[in-house]
Amino acid sequence: MAEGSVPPPRRQRGERFPAALLALAVLAAIGFAVTYLVTSNNTQLMGLFASLGLLAIGAGMIVWAKRYMTPPHPEVEPRGRLASTEDEVEAFTADFEVGEFEMERRGLLTKLLGAAIAATGLAALVPFLSLGPKPGESFKKTKWTNGKYVVNEQNERVHTNQVGTNAVLTVFPENEVGNALSQALLIGLRPNELQVVPGRETWTPDNVAGFSKVCTHAGCPVGLYQAQLGYLICPCHQSTFNVYNACEPIFGPAATPLPQLPMAVDTEGYLLSTGDFSDPPGPGFWDQDRPG
Amino acid sequence: MDERFGLALVGQSAIQKIFPNHWSFLLGELALYSFVVLVGTGIYLSLFFNANTGETTYAGSYQPLQGVRMSNAYASALDISFETKAGLLTRQVHHWAALIFIGAIVVHLARVFFTGAFRRPRELNWVVGITLFLLAIVNGFAGYSLLDDQLSGTGLRIGYSVLISIPVVGTWLASLIFGGEFPGTDIIPRLFVAHVLIVPLLIMVLIAIHLAILVKHKHAHFPGAGATDNNVVGERLWPTYTFKAAGLFFLVFAVEVALGGFAQVNPIWLYGPFAPQNVSSASQPDWYMGWLEGALRLMPPWETRIAGFTIPNPFWAGVVPPGVLFGLLYAWPWIEARFTKDHAEHHVLDRPRDRPVRTALGVGVLTMASVLGFAGSDDVLAVAFNLSINGLVWTFRVLLFVGPLITGAIAYKVCLELQRRDGPLVDPVLVAQASSNGEGGGGSPGKVPPSPEPAEPVPADP
């Protein structure tokens, strides 16, 4: 560390290293600009030159500070006081009370001013309702209705023979491909593999079952099917649903089953829905069980 | 200029300011400098990004996605990565700087906590700092959710589900923020405004307040080398501290540019455009969201249904833990003062070993957050180490509560052992002062650890 007492020759030598660093920074800056101009888009080389230049400036400044700017002893400064003195507080209070007295004397005006400002502030919040519609049926109802054809991601109607045993297929209501809450998964089952929930006896034509593909936990698409066990697994938080038991959750954070899609086939064997899902699909919310 | 503003007087008092010298006081600076890098790189990126969810067909130079239908937002993010010169470099520097920004905030926060720097008179600056931490997380999430790739859409989907899980107001909040159902077409442009305008503006204002309060209070310092509650011992702002701080800025920038140039981060072209029916397994958020993801994964399948009203599972895992953590963080200066009955002004910092209970609590909370963070990668860990996901979830559930007890107890014991090794705790400087003027060295507590270096005579401020 250099100090005030160091003779000039050593100081000259000590300047060489930071000088070299700063000169390097100049060269690196030129290198960066040239790389940008002459290469097609070399991320690594531009990154190399830019970081080298920045590193050299930083190192140069710190070496300079360490060699020539560090005093032999730490310096001390008094903190002073933070709080005001009693006199200062009193003087401020006296000045402030001039206005306060006026406000107290005209209490009606003071209260009305408060009310006016509060009302204006609250009124100014109302236009934020423009941001979105009142949450309503869209949280509970999907685009599946009686007689809606089941289509694949290319909006092509799905025949039951396209869903082989143990196969899965992502489907939507016809002309609603990509609708987040309406997406469903068709699963080809063997006869009697599914424990049918009472009232859903006719919902699985040709042993093809349809369930909501939206996880009832946090809404990710439940896309992983372990065919030998009949488990549907959500890749986000590993909620696992037993398809054979009407998609009841058996592991992970999901607490409710995946709703089932009631389906039938037309005369040619194409699948269509006979109504909306058995329950509101997707993650839960405050009034999901209340009649809309 | 001086005739108009009287700058010399103001300037002189500013450049004489003393900054204590300790490596741990540079952690907040790392965050500040990363923020500067974020603003700089962010401005460049904002000139090319198109926050629009209208559909287009990709025709850029990345072969595997040619002809794929996607949003303008995702397409422009791909163009930044492949067509714009220095675009990929800037994008990756921006992302790395964000990761380091929040990391530096956490480490700085830990330093302030473990050394008791939040005590009177600094309680409100602690509150400002916690708010900055919160805003940094929000803006990080908003930033990587903008690009409309499959990973960002998955994160938004989970965020939407956590929002609607909030009792009474959840569906309203989600509907207002997203402009209706998920995903809708409003969320990307709105996130863009939040990410480049609203949140950065708030962060800038709060940083200004954070630093103004710092200047008013003057920096706290560690015991030793003559430091008391009535003085500041260190280096002058000009030129020593200025050169070192500016040098550090360039070093931080250099590291972030090197990472951006050589370490790939968030390769959105591999994820593809977002479609609600798709998801890739092993979806991993940025590191600072990992603890929230972990909480969602570890939560048992509990859902409360009372009188037809539901409190869904994600509320308990995704809203309550961060709410409790940030509530405790905000209130900590007052909670601690209540227990220690210490309401005095402090400018000399604690060494963590001298406050074993606080140190043990901090270590416990950090352990808890780390367990949650690892739990957020349980699927990746299961594949990498060929473990059962079921077993991992249960291991993490147990570790979440047992881990903090173990690490907290160890931290407590280590503090006591370090205290024992310190021997009789007397500061030679204070002893010298006490013997010369017959008082205890400016109101510091009697029990002060020894100076790390041999005591030297401290010259009075010239």
mmCIF file of C-alpha atoms in Angstrom, chain B residues 106-460:
data_model
loop_
_atom_site.group_PDB
_atom_site.id
_atom_site.type_symbol
_atom_site.label_atom_id
_atom_site.label_comp_id
_atom_site.label_asym_id
_atom_site.label_seq_id
_atom_site.Cartn_x
_atom_site.Cartn_y
_atom_site.Cartn_z
ATOM 1 C CA VAL B 106 -31.432 -11.687 -0.006
ATOM 2 C CA VAL B 107 -27.804 -11.783 1.161
ATOM 3 C CA HIS B 108 -27.879 -8.055 2.030
ATOM 4 C CA LEU B 109 -31.118 -8.634 3.951
ATOM 5 C CA ALA B 110 -29.454 -11.497 5.827
ATOM 6 C CA ARG B 111 -26.474 -9.269 6.699
ATOM 7 C CA VAL B 112 -28.763 -6.546 8.031
ATOM 8 C CA PHE B 113 -30.748 -9.111 10.007
ATOM 9 C CA PHE B 114 -27.845 -11.013 11.546
ATOM 10 C CA THR B 115 -25.962 -7.846 12.557
ATOM 11 C CA GLY B 116 -29.002 -6.110 14.025
ATOM 12 C CA ALA B 117 -28.729 -3.213 11.597
ATOM 13 C CA PHE B 118 -32.538 -2.917 11.541
ATOM 14 C CA ARG B 119 -32.630 -1.649 15.133
ATOM 15 C CA ARG B 120 -33.514 1.909 16.066
ATOM 16 C CA PRO B 121 -33.140 4.303 14.258
ATOM 17 C CA ARG B 122 -33.159 2.136 11.111
ATOM 18 C CA GLU B 123 -36.558 0.378 11.458
ATOM 19 C CA LEU B 124 -38.208 2.297 8.635
ATOM 20 C CA ASN B 125 -35.300 1.742 6.270
ATOM 21 C CA TRP B 126 -35.702 -1.967 6.990
ATOM 22 C CA VAL B 127 -39.359 -1.642 5.939
ATOM 23 C CA VAL B 128 -38.293 0.131 2.729
ATOM 24 C CA GLY B 129 -35.787 -2.661 2.096
ATOM 25 C CA ILE B 130 -38.344 -5.452 2.584
ATOM 26 C CA THR B 131 -40.660 -3.656 0.150
ATOM 27 C CA LEU B 132 -37.828 -3.459 -2.385
ATOM 28 C CA PHE B 133 -37.284 -7.209 -1.968
ATOM 29 C CA LEU B 134 -40.983 -7.850 -2.620
ATOM 30 C CA LEU B 135 -41.037 -5.564 -5.682
ATOM 31 C CA ALA B 136 -37.888 -7.219 -7.052
ATOM 32 C CA ILE B 137 -39.564 -10.641 -6.888
ATOM 33 C CA VAL B 138 -42.730 -9.287 -8.526
ATOM 34 C CA ASN B 139 -40.771 -7.657 -11.339
ATOM 35 C CA GLY B 140 -38.614 -10.725 -11.896
ATOM 36 C CA PHE B 141 -41.711 -12.886 -12.264
ATOM 37 C CA ALA B 142 -43.410 -10.307 -14.503
ATOM 38 C CA GLY B 143 -40.272 -10.164 -16.657
ATOM 39 C CA TYR B 144 -39.961 -13.814 -17.493
ATOM 40 C CA SER B 145 -43.739 -14.188 -17.806
ATOM 41 C CA LEU B 146 -43.786 -11.589 -20.601
ATOM 42 C CA LEU B 147 -42.194 -13.691 -23.274
ATOM 43 C CA ASP B 148 -45.253 -15.911 -23.802
ATOM 44 C CA ASP B 149 -43.252 -19.130 -24.143
ATOM 45 C CA GLN B 150 -44.532 -22.408 -22.752
ATOM 46 C CA LEU B 151 -42.666 -22.025 -19.446
ATOM 47 C CA SER B 152 -43.843 -18.459 -18.807
ATOM 48 C CA GLY B 153 -47.441 -19.399 -19.617
ATOM 49 C CA THR B 154 -47.271 -22.294 -17.157
ATOM 50 C CA GLY B 155 -46.024 -19.909 -14.456
ATOM 51 C CA LEU B 156 -48.855 -17.486 -15.204
ATOM 52 C CA ARG B 157 -51.385 -20.331 -15.090
ATOM 53 C CA ILE B 158 -50.213 -21.248 -11.591
ATOM 54 C CA GLY B 159 -50.179 -17.562 -10.580
ATOM 55 C CA TYR B 160 -53.775 -17.199 -11.817
ATOM 56 C CA SER B 161 -54.833 -20.260 -9.796
ATOM 57 C CA VAL B 162 -53.174 -18.896 -6.658
ATOM 58 C CA LEU B 163 -54.951 -15.557 -7.235
ATOM 59 C CA ILE B 164 -58.427 -17.083 -7.552
ATOM 60 C CA SER B 165 -57.797 -19.147 -4.403
ATOM 61 C CA ILE B 166 -57.910 -15.984 -2.252
ATOM 62 C CA PRO B 167 -61.199 -15.962 -0.333
ATOM 63 C CA VAL B 168 -63.919 -13.466 -1.347
ATOM 64 C CA VAL B 169 -61.828 -11.232 -3.642
ATOM 65 C CA GLY B 170 -59.768 -13.862 -5.523
ATOM 66 C CA THR B 171 -61.895 -14.231 -8.660
ATOM 67 C CA TRP B 172 -62.357 -10.456 -8.829
ATOM 68 C CA LEU B 173 -58.606 -9.865 -8.611
ATOM 69 C CA ALA B 174 -57.866 -12.469 -11.270
ATOM 70 C CA SER B 175 -60.569 -11.148 -13.570
ATOM 71 C CA LEU B 176 -59.344 -7.543 -13.246
ATOM 72 C CA ILE B 177 -55.645 -8.371 -13.649
ATOM 73 C CA PHE B 178 -56.073 -10.792 -16.567
ATOM 74 C CA GLY B 179 -59.031 -8.961 -18.129
ATOM 75 C CA GLY B 180 -61.278 -12.005 -17.671
ATOM 76 C CA GLU B 181 -60.558 -15.695 -18.090
ATOM 77 C CA PHE B 182 -57.101 -17.217 -18.277
ATOM 78 C CA PRO B 183 -55.118 -16.609 -20.410
ATOM 79 C CA GLY B 184 -56.943 -13.846 -22.308
ATOM 80 C CA THR B 185 -55.146 -11.293 -24.445
ATOM 81 C CA ASP B 186 -54.644 -8.518 -21.899
ATOM 82 C CA ILE B 187 -52.137 -9.997 -19.510
ATOM 83 C CA ILE B 188 -49.004 -9.729 -21.677
ATOM 84 C CA PRO B 189 -49.346 -5.987 -22.469
ATOM 85 C CA ARG B 190 -50.312 -5.299 -18.850
ATOM 86 C CA LEU B 191 -47.331 -7.247 -17.525
ATOM 87 C CA PHE B 192 -45.165 -5.258 -19.909
ATOM 88 C CA VAL B 193 -46.353 -1.930 -18.478
ATOM 89 C CA ALA B 194 -45.853 -3.268 -14.950
ATOM 90 C CA HIS B 195 -42.426 -4.669 -15.773
ATOM 91 C CA VAL B 196 -40.937 -1.694 -17.607
ATOM 92 C CA LEU B 197 -42.760 1.219 -15.991
ATOM 93 C CA ILE B 198 -44.780 0.781 -12.800
ATOM 94 C CA VAL B 199 -42.572 -1.551 -10.758
ATOM 95 C CA PRO B 200 -39.180 -0.130 -11.847
ATOM 96 C CA LEU B 201 -40.452 3.363 -11.019
ATOM 97 C CA LEU B 202 -41.490 2.218 -7.552
ATOM 98 C CA ILE B 203 -38.134 0.489 -7.123
ATOM 99 C CA MET B 204 -36.262 3.653 -8.147
ATOM 100 C CA VAL B 205 -38.241 5.834 -5.745
ATOM 101 C CA LEU B 206 -37.721 3.379 -2.899
ATOM 102 C CA ILE B 207 -33.996 3.051 -3.654
ATOM 103 C CA ALA B 208 -33.765 6.855 -3.465
ATOM 104 C CA ILE B 209 -35.534 6.805 -0.092
ATOM 105 C CA HIS B 210 -33.400 3.842 1.077
ATOM 106 C CA LEU B 211 -30.202 5.748 0.285
ATOM 107 C CA ALA B 212 -31.457 9.122 1.580
ATOM 108 C CA ILE B 213 -32.228 7.507 4.942
ATOM 109 C CA LEU B 214 -28.792 5.870 4.866
ATOM 110 C CA VAL B 215 -27.132 9.250 4.331
ATOM 111 C CA LYS B 216 -29.208 10.823 7.122
ATOM 112 C CA HIS B 217 -28.449 8.012 9.603
ATOM 113 C CA LYS B 218 -24.858 7.519 8.432
ATOM 114 C CA HIS B 219 -23.718 3.942 7.948
ATOM 115 C CA ALA B 220 -23.671 1.570 10.926
ATOM 116 C CA HIS B 221 -20.309 -0.031 11.664
ATOM 117 C CA PHE B 222 -18.852 -3.076 13.364
ATOM 118 C CA PRO B 223 -17.326 -2.803 16.831
ATOM 119 C CA GLY B 224 -13.586 -2.365 17.087
ATOM 120 C CA ALA B 225 -11.101 0.189 15.739
ATOM 121 C CA GLY B 226 -12.635 2.907 17.821
ATOM 122 C CA ALA B 227 -16.172 2.559 16.486
ATOM 123 C CA THR B 228 -18.843 3.839 18.855
ATOM 124 C CA ASP B 229 -22.494 4.814 18.650
ATOM 125 C CA ASN B 230 -21.410 8.433 18.327
ATOM 126 C CA ASN B 231 -18.969 8.273 15.428
ATOM 127 C CA VAL B 232 -18.392 6.719 12.014
ATOM 128 C CA VAL B 233 -15.025 5.103 11.329
ATOM 129 C CA GLY B 234 -14.021 4.408 7.763
ATOM 130 C CA GLU B 235 -13.022 5.965 4.470
ATOM 131 C CA ARG B 236 -14.042 9.224 2.893
ATOM 132 C CA LEU B 237 -16.616 9.270 0.110
ATOM 133 C CA TRP B 238 -14.179 11.162 -2.103
ATOM 134 C CA PRO B 239 -12.008 9.822 -3.540
ATOM 135 C CA THR B 240 -11.376 6.480 -1.784
ATOM 136 C CA TYR B 241 -14.890 5.146 -1.415
ATOM 137 C CA THR B 242 -16.076 6.567 -4.747
ATOM 138 C CA PHE B 243 -13.301 4.815 -6.649
ATOM 139 C CA LYS B 244 -13.811 1.530 -4.848
ATOM 140 C CA ALA B 245 -17.596 1.655 -5.277
ATOM 141 C CA ALA B 246 -17.419 2.615 -8.950
ATOM 142 C CA GLY B 247 -14.798 -0.102 -9.436
ATOM 143 C CA LEU B 248 -17.168 -2.584 -7.854
ATOM 144 C CA PHE B 249 -19.948 -1.456 -10.204
ATOM 145 C CA PHE B 250 -17.748 -2.266 -13.199
ATOM 146 C CA LEU B 251 -16.813 -5.639 -11.702
ATOM 147 C CA VAL B 252 -20.485 -6.538 -11.132
ATOM 148 C CA PHE B 253 -21.304 -5.449 -14.677
ATOM 149 C CA ALA B 254 -18.324 -7.472 -15.979
ATOM 150 C CA VAL B 255 -19.470 -10.660 -14.229
ATOM 151 C CA GLU B 256 -23.020 -10.249 -15.501
ATOM 152 C CA VAL B 257 -21.855 -9.621 -19.067
ATOM 153 C CA ALA B 258 -19.546 -12.638 -18.882
ATOM 154 C CA LEU B 259 -22.461 -14.796 -17.707
ATOM 155 C CA GLY B 260 -24.688 -13.346 -20.421
ATOM 156 C CA GLY B 261 -22.052 -14.068 -23.042
ATOM 157 C CA PHE B 262 -21.142 -17.586 -22.009
ATOM 158 C CA ALA B 263 -23.882 -19.096 -19.811
ATOM 159 C CA GLN B 264 -27.176 -19.798 -21.541
ATOM 160 C CA VAL B 265 -30.200 -18.767 -19.511
ATOM 161 C CA ASN B 266 -33.923 -19.130 -20.239
ATOM 162 C CA PRO B 267 -33.559 -20.590 -23.765
ATOM 163 C CA ILE B 268 -37.144 -19.742 -24.764
ATOM 164 C CA TRP B 269 -36.754 -21.161 -28.286
ATOM 165 C CA LEU B 270 -36.606 -24.659 -26.747
ATOM 166 C CA TYR B 271 -39.907 -24.196 -24.900
ATOM 167 C CA GLY B 272 -42.103 -23.274 -27.858
ATOM 168 C CA PRO B 273 -45.088 -20.911 -27.880
ATOM 169 C CA PHE B 274 -47.569 -21.111 -25.018
ATOM 170 C CA ALA B 275 -50.668 -23.197 -25.521
ATOM 171 C CA PRO B 276 -52.906 -23.924 -22.535
ATOM 172 C CA GLN B 277 -53.117 -27.640 -23.289
ATOM 173 C CA ASN B 278 -49.337 -28.135 -23.303
ATOM 174 C CA VAL B 279 -46.817 -28.298 -20.519
ATOM 175 C CA SER B 280 -43.321 -29.638 -20.301
ATOM 176 C CA SER B 281 -42.394 -31.808 -17.357
ATOM 177 C CA ALA B 282 -39.634 -30.513 -15.100
ATOM 178 C CA SER B 283 -40.892 -26.948 -15.503
ATOM 179 C CA GLN B 284 -38.689 -24.888 -13.205
ATOM 180 C CA PRO B 285 -39.235 -21.267 -12.238
ATOM 181 C CA ASP B 286 -36.401 -18.786 -11.628
ATOM 182 C CA TRP B 287 -34.655 -19.480 -8.343
ATOM 183 C CA TYR B 288 -36.425 -16.826 -6.262
ATOM 184 C CA MET B 289 -39.836 -18.362 -7.062
ATOM 185 C CA GLY B 290 -38.634 -21.862 -6.091
ATOM 186 C CA TRP B 291 -39.701 -21.635 -2.442
ATOM 187 C CA LEU B 292 -43.273 -20.753 -3.474
ATOM 188 C CA GLU B 293 -43.316 -23.596 -6.001
ATOM 189 C CA GLY B 294 -42.007 -25.933 -3.280
ATOM 190 C CA ALA B 295 -44.747 -24.894 -0.870
ATOM 191 C CA LEU B 296 -47.371 -25.674 -3.533
ATOM 192 C CA ARG B 297 -45.830 -29.124 -4.072
ATOM 193 C CA LEU B 298 -45.481 -30.114 -0.408
ATOM 194 C CA MET B 299 -48.959 -29.018 0.672
ATOM 195 C CA PRO B 300 -51.151 -31.986 1.617
ATOM 196 C CA PRO B 301 -54.437 -32.175 -0.325
ATOM 197 C CA TRP B 302 -56.447 -30.073 2.110
ATOM 198 C CA GLU B 303 -59.269 -27.878 0.971
ATOM 199 C CA THR B 304 -61.678 -26.188 3.353
ATOM 200 C CA ARG B 305 -65.383 -26.239 2.517
ATOM 201 C CA ILE B 306 -67.711 -24.474 4.937
ATOM 202 C CA ALA B 307 -71.320 -23.573 4.231
ATOM 203 C CA GLY B 308 -70.813 -23.875 0.497
ATOM 204 C CA PHE B 309 -67.739 -21.629 0.512
ATOM 205 C CA THR B 310 -64.341 -23.014 -0.401
ATOM 206 C CA ILE B 311 -60.839 -22.083 0.668
ATOM 207 C CA PRO B 312 -58.850 -23.875 -2.042
ATOM 208 C CA ASN B 313 -55.569 -25.660 -1.470
ATOM 209 C CA PRO B 314 -53.289 -23.127 -3.255
ATOM 210 C CA PHE B 315 -54.367 -20.459 -0.755
ATOM 211 C CA TRP B 316 -52.794 -22.392 2.124
ATOM 212 C CA ALA B 317 -49.590 -23.052 0.202
ATOM 213 C CA GLY B 318 -49.274 -20.089 -2.157
ATOM 214 C CA VAL B 319 -50.699 -17.129 -0.211
ATOM 215 C CA VAL B 320 -50.376 -17.901 3.511
ATOM 216 C CA PRO B 321 -46.625 -18.765 3.701
ATOM 217 C CA PRO B 322 -45.380 -15.684 1.805
ATOM 218 C CA GLY B 323 -47.933 -13.587 3.714
ATOM 219 C CA VAL B 324 -46.645 -14.857 7.062
ATOM 220 C CA LEU B 325 -42.984 -14.562 6.057
ATOM 221 C CA PHE B 326 -43.265 -10.991 4.795
ATOM 222 C CA GLY B 327 -45.511 -10.039 7.722
ATOM 223 C CA LEU B 328 -42.849 -11.269 10.143
ATOM 224 C CA LEU B 329 -40.084 -9.566 8.178
ATOM 225 C CA TYR B 330 -41.912 -6.216 8.197
ATOM 226 C CA ALA B 331 -42.647 -6.441 11.918
ATOM 227 C CA TRP B 332 -39.294 -7.867 12.997
ATOM 228 C CA PRO B 333 -37.639 -4.661 14.324
ATOM 229 C CA TRP B 334 -40.608 -4.121 16.660
ATOM 230 C CA ILE B 335 -40.994 -7.805 17.559
ATOM 231 C CA GLU B 336 -37.364 -8.036 18.587
ATOM 232 C CA ALA B 337 -37.403 -4.767 20.537
ATOM 233 C CA ARG B 338 -40.424 -6.048 22.432
ATOM 234 C CA PHE B 339 -38.594 -9.215 23.489
ATOM 235 C CA THR B 340 -35.209 -7.662 24.245
ATOM 236 C CA LYS B 341 -36.765 -4.479 25.731
ATOM 237 C CA ASP B 342 -33.958 -2.717 23.872
ATOM 238 C CA HIS B 343 -35.381 0.503 22.425
ATOM 239 C CA ALA B 344 -32.081 2.374 22.392
ATOM 240 C CA GLU B 345 -30.434 3.862 19.313
ATOM 241 C CA HIS B 346 -27.731 1.578 17.859
ATOM 242 C CA HIS B 347 -25.040 2.398 15.345
ATOM 243 C CA VAL B 348 -22.523 -0.251 16.368
ATOM 244 C CA LEU B 349 -23.527 -3.550 14.804
ATOM 245 C CA ASP B 350 -23.904 -6.860 16.602
ATOM 246 C CA ARG B 351 -21.650 -9.680 15.713
ATOM 247 C CA PRO B 352 -24.006 -12.621 14.999
ATOM 248 C CA ARG B 353 -22.319 -14.765 17.678
ATOM 249 C CA ASP B 354 -23.263 -12.235 20.332
ATOM 250 C CA ARG B 355 -26.978 -12.614 19.542
ATOM 251 C CA PRO B 356 -27.348 -16.397 19.459
ATOM 252 C CA VAL B 357 -31.163 -16.454 19.600
ATOM 253 C CA ARG B 358 -31.581 -14.057 16.689
ATOM 254 C CA THR B 359 -28.881 -15.878 14.724
ATOM 255 C CA ALA B 360 -30.536 -19.252 15.367
ATOM 256 C CA LEU B 361 -33.933 -17.896 14.254
ATOM 257 C CA GLY B 362 -32.463 -16.445 11.059
ATOM 258 C CA VAL B 363 -30.667 -19.671 10.243
ATOM 259 C CA GLY B 364 -33.897 -21.574 10.867
ATOM 260 C CA VAL B 365 -35.909 -19.392 8.489
ATOM 261 C CA LEU B 366 -33.214 -19.632 5.803
ATOM 262 C CA THR B 367 -33.239 -23.414 6.219
ATOM 263 C CA MET B 368 -37.005 -23.506 5.820
ATOM 264 C CA ALA B 369 -36.833 -21.414 2.634
ATOM 265 C CA SER B 370 -34.050 -23.638 1.280
ATOM 266 C CA VAL B 371 -36.009 -26.842 1.963
ATOM 267 C CA LEU B 372 -38.968 -25.336 0.101
ATOM 268 C CA GLY B 373 -36.652 -24.288 -2.727
ATOM 269 C CA PHE B 374 -35.336 -27.830 -3.119
ATOM 270 C CA ALA B 375 -38.870 -29.200 -2.856
ATOM 271 C CA GLY B 376 -39.743 -26.974 -5.816
ATOM 272 C CA SER B 377 -37.294 -29.079 -7.851
ATOM 273 C CA ASP B 378 -38.406 -32.448 -6.473
ATOM 274 C CA ASP B 379 -39.308 -33.830 -9.898
ATOM 275 C CA VAL B 380 -35.905 -32.849 -11.277
ATOM 276 C CA LEU B 381 -34.167 -34.364 -8.231
ATOM 277 C CA ALA B 382 -36.252 -37.541 -8.562
ATOM 278 C CA VAL B 383 -35.136 -38.025 -12.161
ATOM 279 C CA ALA B 384 -31.507 -36.996 -11.557
ATOM 280 C CA PHE B 385 -30.979 -39.296 -8.576
ATOM 281 C CA ASN B 386 -33.510 -41.963 -9.504
ATOM 282 C CA LEU B 387 -35.583 -41.422 -6.364
ATOM 283 C CA SER B 388 -39.276 -41.908 -5.727
ATOM 284 C CA ILE B 389 -41.192 -38.635 -5.974
ATOM 285 C CA ASN B 390 -43.510 -39.864 -3.238
ATOM 286 C CA GLY B 391 -40.562 -40.499 -0.906
ATOM 287 C CA LEU B 392 -39.027 -37.132 -1.749
ATOM 288 C CA VAL B 393 -42.237 -35.245 -0.991
ATOM 289 C CA TRP B 394 -42.512 -36.920 2.409
ATOM 290 C CA THR B 395 -38.809 -36.355 3.146
ATOM 291 C CA PHE B 396 -39.185 -32.644 2.370
ATOM 292 C CA ARG B 397 -42.389 -32.409 4.426
ATOM 293 C CA VAL B 398 -40.492 -33.735 7.454
ATOM 294 C CA LEU B 399 -37.343 -31.701 6.728
ATOM 295 C CA LEU B 400 -39.394 -28.508 6.445
ATOM 296 C CA PHE B 401 -40.098 -28.646 10.181
ATOM 297 C CA VAL B 402 -37.199 -30.723 11.544
ATOM 298 C CA GLY B 403 -34.462 -29.066 9.445
ATOM 299 C CA PRO B 404 -34.828 -25.561 10.943
ATOM 300 C CA LEU B 405 -34.780 -27.012 14.481
ATOM 301 C CA ILE B 406 -31.518 -28.824 13.773
ATOM 302 C CA THR B 407 -29.745 -25.977 11.960
ATOM 303 C CA GLY B 408 -31.067 -23.431 14.457
ATOM 304 C CA ALA B 409 -29.750 -25.489 17.378
ATOM 305 C CA ILE B 410 -26.381 -25.905 15.663
ATOM 306 C CA ALA B 411 -26.193 -22.157 14.955
ATOM 307 C CA TYR B 412 -26.986 -21.434 18.608
ATOM 308 C CA LYS B 413 -24.256 -23.802 19.828
ATOM 309 C CA VAL B 414 -21.718 -22.407 17.364
ATOM 310 C CA CYS B 415 -22.471 -18.857 18.579
ATOM 311 C CA LEU B 416 -21.861 -19.850 22.181
ATOM 312 C CA GLU B 417 -18.657 -21.671 21.273
ATOM 313 C CA LEU B 418 -17.364 -18.653 19.314
ATOM 314 C CA GLN B 419 -18.221 -16.403 22.234
ATOM 315 C CA ARG B 420 -16.280 -18.714 24.560
ATOM 316 C CA ARG B 421 -13.257 -18.604 22.277
ATOM 317 C CA ASP B 422 -13.352 -14.819 22.206
ATOM 318 C CA GLY B 423 -12.385 -14.891 25.864
ATOM 319 C CA PRO B 424 -13.044 -11.887 28.031
ATOM 320 C CA LEU B 425 -14.919 -9.466 25.823
ATOM 321 C CA VAL B 426 -13.308 -6.087 26.236
ATOM 322 C CA ASP B 427 -12.444 -3.611 23.521
ATOM 323 C CA PRO B 428 -8.930 -2.251 24.174
ATOM 324 C CA VAL B 429 -9.835 1.073 22.567
ATOM 325 C CA LEU B 430 -12.793 1.489 24.848
ATOM 326 C CA VAL B 431 -10.665 0.565 27.824
ATOM 327 C CA ALA B 432 -8.107 3.185 26.816
ATOM 328 C CA GLN B 433 -10.843 5.797 26.410
ATOM 329 C CA ALA B 434 -12.508 4.838 29.664
ATOM 330 C CA SER B 435 -9.291 5.118 31.619
ATOM 331 C CA SER B 436 -8.439 8.497 30.088
ATOM 332 C CA ASN B 437 -11.792 10.275 30.389
ATOM 333 C CA GLY B 438 -13.474 8.081 32.949
ATOM 334 C CA GLU B 439 -16.539 7.069 30.945
ATOM 335 C CA GLY B 440 -17.613 4.024 28.967
ATOM 336 C CA GLY B 441 -16.991 5.113 25.395
ATOM 337 C CA GLY B 442 -20.122 6.804 24.193
ATOM 338 C CA GLY B 443 -22.939 4.660 25.447
ATOM 339 C CA SER B 444 -21.971 1.347 23.862
ATOM 340 C CA PRO B 445 -22.968 -1.712 25.808
ATOM 341 C CA GLY B 446 -20.292 -2.800 28.257
ATOM 342 C CA LYS B 447 -19.852 -6.143 26.580
ATOM 343 C CA VAL B 448 -18.097 -5.363 23.331
ATOM 344 C CA PRO B 449 -16.001 -7.860 21.388
ATOM 345 C CA PRO B 450 -12.374 -7.069 20.852
ATOM 346 C CA SER B 451 -11.209 -5.248 17.798
ATOM 347 C CA PRO B 452 -10.182 -7.639 15.003
ATOM 348 C CA GLU B 453 -6.897 -5.782 14.607
ATOM 349 C CA PRO B 454 -4.539 -4.540 17.257
ATOM 350 C CA ALA B 455 -5.789 -1.219 18.471
ATOM 351 C CA GLU B 456 -4.147 1.752 16.863
ATOM 352 C CA PRO B 457 -4.459 5.325 17.884
ATOM 353 C CA VAL B 458 -7.241 6.893 15.877
ATOM 354 C CA PRO B 459 -6.513 10.392 14.651
ATOM 355 C CA ALA B 460 -9.189 12.937 15.233
#
